[in-house]
mmCIF file of C-alpha atoms in Angstrom:
data_model
loop_
_atom_site.group_PDB
_atom_site.id
_atom_site.type_symbol
_atom_site.label_atom_id
_atom_site.label_comp_id
_atom_site.label_asym_id
_atom_site.label_seq_id
_atom_site.Cartn_x
_atom_site.Cartn_y
_atom_site.Cartn_z
ATOM 1 C CA MET A 1 61.453 59.457 153.260
ATOM 2 C CA ARG A 2 65.000 59.163 152.441
ATOM 3 C CA ARG A 3 66.763 62.176 150.649
ATOM 4 C CA HIS A 4 69.188 61.540 147.858
ATOM 5 C CA ALA A 5 72.442 63.506 148.251
ATOM 6 C CA PHE A 6 74.818 64.041 145.371
ATOM 7 C CA THR A 7 77.908 62.269 145.635
ATOM 8 C CA LEU A 8 81.238 63.940 144.793
ATOM 9 C CA ILE A 9 81.587 61.788 141.691
ATOM 10 C CA GLU A 10 78.096 62.997 140.514
ATOM 11 C CA MET A 11 79.018 66.673 141.206
ATOM 12 C CA LEU A 12 82.190 66.277 139.280
ATOM 13 C CA VAL A 13 80.538 64.603 136.298
ATOM 14 C CA ALA A 14 77.841 67.439 136.155
ATOM 15 C CA MET A 15 80.534 70.146 136.400
ATOM 16 C CA ALA A 16 82.394 68.461 133.465
ATOM 17 C CA ILE A 17 79.255 68.373 131.377
ATOM 18 C CA LEU A 18 78.474 71.917 132.226
ATOM 19 C CA GLY A 19 82.056 72.843 131.274
ATOM 20 C CA VAL A 20 81.708 71.135 127.899
ATOM 21 C CA VAL A 21 78.350 72.917 127.164
ATOM 22 C CA MET A 22 79.842 76.314 128.230
ATOM 23 C CA GLY A 23 82.813 75.636 126.058
ATOM 24 C CA LEU A 24 80.692 75.015 123.006
ATOM 25 C CA VAL A 25 78.587 78.057 123.615
ATOM 26 C CA ALA A 26 81.626 80.159 123.905
ATOM 27 C CA GLN A 27 83.069 78.809 120.742
ATOM 28 C CA TYR A 28 79.775 79.565 119.085
ATOM 29 C CA LEU A 29 79.653 83.204 120.294
ATOM 30 C CA VAL A 30 83.350 83.600 119.165
ATOM 31 C CA ARG A 31 82.501 82.262 115.708
ATOM 32 C CA GLN A 32 79.442 84.419 115.476
ATOM 33 C CA ASN A 33 81.379 87.462 116.367
ATOM 34 C CA GLU A 34 84.048 86.602 113.751
ATOM 35 C CA LEU A 35 81.377 86.237 111.167
ATOM 36 C CA THR A 36 79.832 89.636 112.172
ATOM 37 C CA ARG A 37 83.067 91.338 111.866
ATOM 38 C CA GLN A 38 83.948 89.718 108.628
ATOM 39 C CA ALA A 39 80.439 90.900 107.249
ATOM 40 C CA GLN A 40 81.054 94.352 108.544
ATOM 41 C CA ALA A 41 84.539 94.507 106.924
ATOM 42 C CA LYS A 42 83.278 93.197 103.609
ATOM 43 C CA SER A 43 80.535 95.767 103.617
ATOM 44 C CA GLU A 44 82.888 98.536 104.442
ATOM 45 C CA VAL A 45 85.359 97.859 101.688
ATOM 46 C CA GLN A 46 82.578 97.166 99.220
ATOM 47 C CA ASP A 47 80.967 100.505 99.769
ATOM 48 C CA LYS A 48 84.303 102.173 99.495
ATOM 49 C CA VAL A 49 85.305 100.477 96.312
ATOM 50 C CA ARG A 50 81.821 101.213 94.715
ATOM 51 C CA THR A 51 81.979 104.880 95.628
ATOM 52 C CA VAL A 52 85.365 105.285 94.031
ATOM 53 C CA MET A 53 84.173 103.352 90.785
ATOM 54 C CA GLN A 54 80.929 105.430 90.585
ATOM 55 C CA LEU A 55 82.610 108.758 90.748
ATOM 56 C CA ILE A 56 85.239 107.837 88.235
ATOM 57 C CA THR A 57 82.695 106.350 85.959
ATOM 58 C CA GLN A 58 80.552 109.492 86.193
ATOM 59 C CA ASP A 59 83.521 111.856 85.527
ATOM 60 C CA LEU A 60 84.845 109.790 82.700
ATOM 61 C CA GLN A 61 81.417 109.750 80.950
ATOM 62 C CA LEU A 62 81.197 113.496 81.035
ATOM 63 C CA ALA A 63 84.819 114.172 80.116
ATOM 64 C CA GLY A 64 85.060 116.227 76.963
ATOM 65 C CA ALA A 65 81.457 117.479 77.168
ATOM 66 C CA SER A 66 81.469 121.154 75.931
ATOM 67 C CA GLN A 67 77.949 122.368 75.272
ATOM 68 C CA TYR A 68 76.244 124.422 77.884
ATOM 69 C CA VAL A 69 72.304 124.765 77.951
ATOM 70 C CA SER A 70 71.005 127.806 79.781
ATOM 71 C CA SER A 71 67.650 128.034 81.649
ATOM 72 C CA SER A 72 66.219 129.645 78.375
ATOM 73 C CA GLY A 73 67.409 126.826 76.201
ATOM 74 C CA ALA A 74 70.123 128.606 74.444
ATOM 75 C CA THR A 75 73.354 126.540 73.861
ATOM 76 C CA SER A 76 76.849 127.611 73.881
ATOM 77 C CA ASN A 77 80.355 125.838 73.754
ATOM 78 C CA LEU A 78 82.360 126.693 76.913
ATOM 79 C CA LEU A 79 85.127 124.246 76.475
ATOM 80 C CA SER A 80 87.526 123.467 73.598
ATOM 81 C CA CYS A 81 89.228 120.063 73.497
ATOM 82 C CA PRO A 82 91.315 119.929 70.499
ATOM 83 C CA GLY A 83 93.031 116.496 70.353
ATOM 84 C CA THR A 84 93.385 115.387 73.898
ATOM 85 C CA GLY A 85 92.930 118.571 75.984
ATOM 86 C CA CYS A 86 90.235 117.326 78.179
ATOM 87 C CA LEU A 87 91.690 113.932 79.280
ATOM 88 C CA SER A 88 94.878 112.991 80.885
ATOM 89 C CA GLY A 89 95.773 109.719 82.409
ATOM 90 C CA ASN A 90 99.035 108.790 83.761
ATOM 91 C CA SER A 91 100.007 105.162 84.763
ATOM 92 C CA SER A 92 102.061 104.557 87.817
ATOM 93 C CA ASP A 93 102.261 100.936 88.322
ATOM 94 C CA VAL A 94 98.538 100.181 89.349
ATOM 95 C CA LYS A 95 97.948 103.536 91.072
ATOM 96 C CA ASP A 96 96.940 105.790 88.242
ATOM 97 C CA SER A 97 96.217 109.484 88.265
ATOM 98 C CA LEU A 98 93.536 111.067 86.117
ATOM 99 C CA ASP A 99 92.766 114.799 85.047
ATOM 100 C CA LEU A 100 89.773 115.673 82.971
ATOM 101 C CA SER A 101 87.429 118.565 82.159
ATOM 102 C CA TYR A 102 83.741 118.883 81.150
ATOM 103 C CA VAL A 103 80.905 121.300 81.014
ATOM 104 C CA THR A 104 77.583 120.612 83.005
ATOM 105 C CA SER A 105 74.421 122.577 82.772
ATOM 106 C CA LEU A 106 73.617 121.864 86.349
ATOM 107 C CA ARG A 107 75.824 124.983 87.377
ATOM 108 C CA THR A 108 75.656 128.592 86.429
ATOM 109 C CA ALA A 109 77.488 129.567 83.195
ATOM 110 C CA GLY A 110 80.572 130.944 85.305
ATOM 111 C CA GLU A 111 80.876 127.611 87.068
ATOM 112 C CA ALA A 112 79.745 125.162 84.332
ATOM 113 C CA CYS A 113 83.205 124.222 83.084
ATOM 114 C CA ARG A 114 84.783 121.763 85.652
ATOM 115 C CA ARG A 115 88.169 120.391 86.081
ATOM 116 C CA VAL A 116 88.384 117.112 88.163
ATOM 117 C CA SER A 117 91.657 115.507 89.214
ATOM 118 C CA TYR A 118 92.316 112.171 90.949
ATOM 119 C CA THR A 119 95.646 111.292 92.661
ATOM 120 C CA PHE A 120 97.125 108.897 95.122
ATOM 121 C CA SER A 121 98.933 109.894 98.385
ATOM 122 C CA GLY A 122 100.280 106.527 99.598
ATOM 123 C CA SER A 123 97.115 104.297 99.860
ATOM 124 C CA SER A 124 94.771 107.343 100.148
ATOM 125 C CA PHE A 125 92.901 107.991 96.909
ATOM 126 C CA GLN A 126 92.107 111.810 96.454
ATOM 127 C CA ARG A 127 89.708 113.721 94.413
ATOM 128 C CA VAL A 128 89.661 117.479 93.696
ATOM 129 C CA GLU A 129 87.258 119.577 91.507
ATOM 130 C CA THR A 130 87.399 123.218 90.509
ATOM 131 C CA THR A 131 86.394 125.614 87.657
ATOM 132 C CA CYS A 132 88.352 125.255 84.408
ATOM 133 C CA GLY A 133 91.435 127.593 84.487
ATOM 134 C CA SER A 134 91.580 127.905 88.194
ATOM 135 C CA PRO A 135 94.524 126.494 90.340
ATOM 136 C CA LEU A 136 93.722 123.087 91.842
ATOM 137 C CA PRO A 137 93.028 123.231 95.471
ATOM 138 C CA THR A 138 94.318 120.786 97.970
ATOM 139 C CA PRO A 139 93.056 117.374 97.172
ATOM 140 C CA VAL A 140 90.531 115.772 99.599
ATOM 141 C CA GLU A 141 90.619 112.159 100.487
ATOM 142 C CA LEU A 142 87.901 110.134 98.667
ATOM 143 C CA ALA A 143 88.657 106.733 100.208
ATOM 144 C CA SER A 144 91.422 105.259 102.403
ATOM 145 C CA ASN A 145 93.367 101.977 101.823
ATOM 146 C CA ILE A 146 92.754 101.743 98.077
ATOM 147 C CA LEU A 147 95.360 99.265 96.732
ATOM 148 C CA ALA A 148 94.846 100.026 92.993
ATOM 149 C CA VAL A 149 93.001 102.288 90.503
ATOM 150 C CA ASP A 150 94.238 100.879 87.266
ATOM 151 C CA ILE A 151 92.862 102.574 84.140
ATOM 152 C CA GLN A 152 93.472 101.501 80.544
ATOM 153 C CA TYR A 153 92.264 103.580 77.585
ATOM 154 C CA VAL A 154 90.823 101.904 74.522
ATOM 155 C CA CYS A 155 91.358 103.954 71.297
ATOM 156 C CA SER A 156 89.019 103.686 68.353
ATOM 157 C CA ASN A 157 91.755 101.979 66.223
ATOM 158 C CA GLY A 158 91.718 99.191 68.873
ATOM 159 C CA ASN A 159 94.970 100.045 70.662
ATOM 160 C CA LYS A 160 94.894 99.694 74.397
ATOM 161 C CA LEU A 161 96.724 102.620 76.208
ATOM 162 C CA ASN A 162 98.145 102.827 79.702
ATOM 163 C CA ASN A 163 98.734 106.494 79.415
ATOM 164 C CA TYR A 164 96.642 109.168 77.551
ATOM 165 C CA PRO A 165 97.334 111.075 75.425
ATOM 166 C CA ASP A 166 99.339 108.729 73.411
ATOM 167 C CA THR A 167 99.865 110.177 69.873
ATOM 168 C CA SER A 168 102.019 107.254 68.604
ATOM 169 C CA ASN A 169 99.155 104.714 69.218
ATOM 170 C CA CYS A 170 96.087 106.977 69.165
ATOM 171 C CA ASP A 171 96.711 109.941 66.949
ATOM 172 C CA PRO A 172 93.917 112.481 67.444
ATOM 173 C CA LYS A 173 93.908 113.374 63.904
ATOM 174 C CA TYR A 174 92.665 109.898 62.963
ATOM 175 C CA ALA A 175 91.394 108.223 66.194
ATOM 176 C CA TYR A 176 89.861 109.106 69.545
ATOM 177 C CA PRO A 177 89.576 107.474 73.016
ATOM 178 C CA ARG A 178 86.552 105.120 72.674
ATOM 179 C CA SER A 179 86.292 103.935 76.310
ATOM 180 C CA ALA A 180 88.260 103.407 79.495
ATOM 181 C CA ARG A 181 88.546 100.217 81.397
ATOM 182 C CA VAL A 182 88.787 100.832 85.132
ATOM 183 C CA SER A 183 90.025 98.347 87.818
ATOM 184 C CA VAL A 184 89.571 99.309 91.528
ATOM 185 C CA VAL A 185 90.920 97.308 94.503
ATOM 186 C CA GLY A 186 90.376 98.328 98.051
ATOM 187 C CA ARG A 187 91.235 97.119 101.439
ATOM 188 C CA SER A 188 89.149 97.194 104.610
ATOM 189 C CA ASP A 189 90.237 99.745 107.352
ATOM 190 C CA ALA A 190 89.238 97.241 110.028
ATOM 191 C CA SER A 191 91.377 94.189 110.380
ATOM 192 C CA TYR A 192 90.028 90.565 110.324
ATOM 193 C CA PRO A 193 92.731 88.454 111.794
ATOM 194 C CA SER A 194 91.752 85.127 110.494
ATOM 195 C CA THR A 195 92.084 85.989 106.810
ATOM 196 C CA THR A 196 95.053 85.000 104.678
ATOM 197 C CA SER A 197 96.872 87.178 102.109
ATOM 198 C CA SER A 198 95.452 86.931 98.475
ATOM 199 C CA THR A 199 96.353 88.291 95.153
ATOM 200 C CA TYR A 200 94.097 90.490 92.851
ATOM 201 C CA LYS A 201 94.792 90.900 89.107
ATOM 202 C CA THR A 202 94.175 94.399 87.611
ATOM 203 C CA LEU A 203 94.219 95.381 84.172
ATOM 204 C CA THR A 204 98.056 95.937 83.895
ATOM 205 C CA GLY A 205 99.255 94.228 87.086
ATOM 206 C CA GLU A 206 98.450 92.760 90.376
ATOM 207 C CA VAL A 207 98.202 93.753 94.007
ATOM 208 C CA THR A 208 98.393 91.746 97.193
ATOM 209 C CA CYS A 209 95.709 91.906 99.829
ATOM 210 C CA PRO A 210 97.707 91.576 103.129
ATOM 211 C CA SER A 211 96.710 88.867 105.655
ATOM 212 C CA GLY A 212 94.413 90.117 108.308
ATOM 213 C CA PHE A 213 92.240 92.458 106.058
ATOM 214 C CA VAL A 214 89.516 91.910 103.692
ATOM 215 C CA CYS A 215 89.766 93.128 100.205
ATOM 216 C CA TYR A 216 87.313 93.652 97.285
ATOM 217 C CA ALA A 217 87.794 94.414 93.637
ATOM 218 C CA MET A 218 85.639 95.744 90.733
ATOM 219 C CA GLU A 219 86.188 96.141 87.042
ATOM 220 C CA GLN A 220 84.235 98.191 84.583
ATOM 221 C CA GLU A 221 84.400 99.566 80.983
ATOM 222 C CA VAL A 222 83.298 103.181 80.539
ATOM 223 C CA LEU A 223 82.369 104.561 77.188
ATOM 224 C CA LEU A 224 83.749 108.073 76.358
ATOM 225 C CA PRO A 225 81.100 109.485 74.036
ATOM 226 C CA ASN A 226 82.145 113.199 73.974
ATOM 227 C CA PHE A 227 85.437 112.495 72.180
ATOM 228 C CA LYS A 228 83.974 110.741 68.990
ATOM 229 C CA ASN A 229 83.167 113.947 67.105
ATOM 230 C CA GLN A 230 86.110 116.067 68.051
#
């Protein structure tokens, strides 16, 4: 019985076909790796921005709360916020700072009055909390690579304020801060080389997400219920 031997041409054709198949497989694996990295980068920056938004929202909703309820049910006022004393927001382009105070019944009476401060150090967004009347300790990083925390305050008279207090546009004798609009933009820590730069609009400006990174933005309006009856 005669055996068939592969000719040189047949071997070259087979190798060429194998090379094409291997190339397609390699391209597929590279693409899948890129998609995985992109998904991880998106998840990372979304979690970071949501954490920042959640904490700011929580603190703003509590700002100005003054009543303390003891374990026995007795109530007392531990904080006085005449006019604008429990909320201070300063605009610096789109990287705003925020300082506020409130009382929580989840702590002992001696620690129930809390002061919270948010600041930027470069692109590091920082938060610090202490008891009212105490010096602020060294800020702790809340999230890295935050491109914007832009806060706009809405007065009960309808005026929108970039800084608060603003007695010219929201006189505490006749009006109060009704809500705060918050815009947060973050950038992924990990790079993703195939992305191009993009622009995100905030409440009072805009920021650029650099090429090679994934960015994410959130905007939310937060009611400030504790200032209405002051």
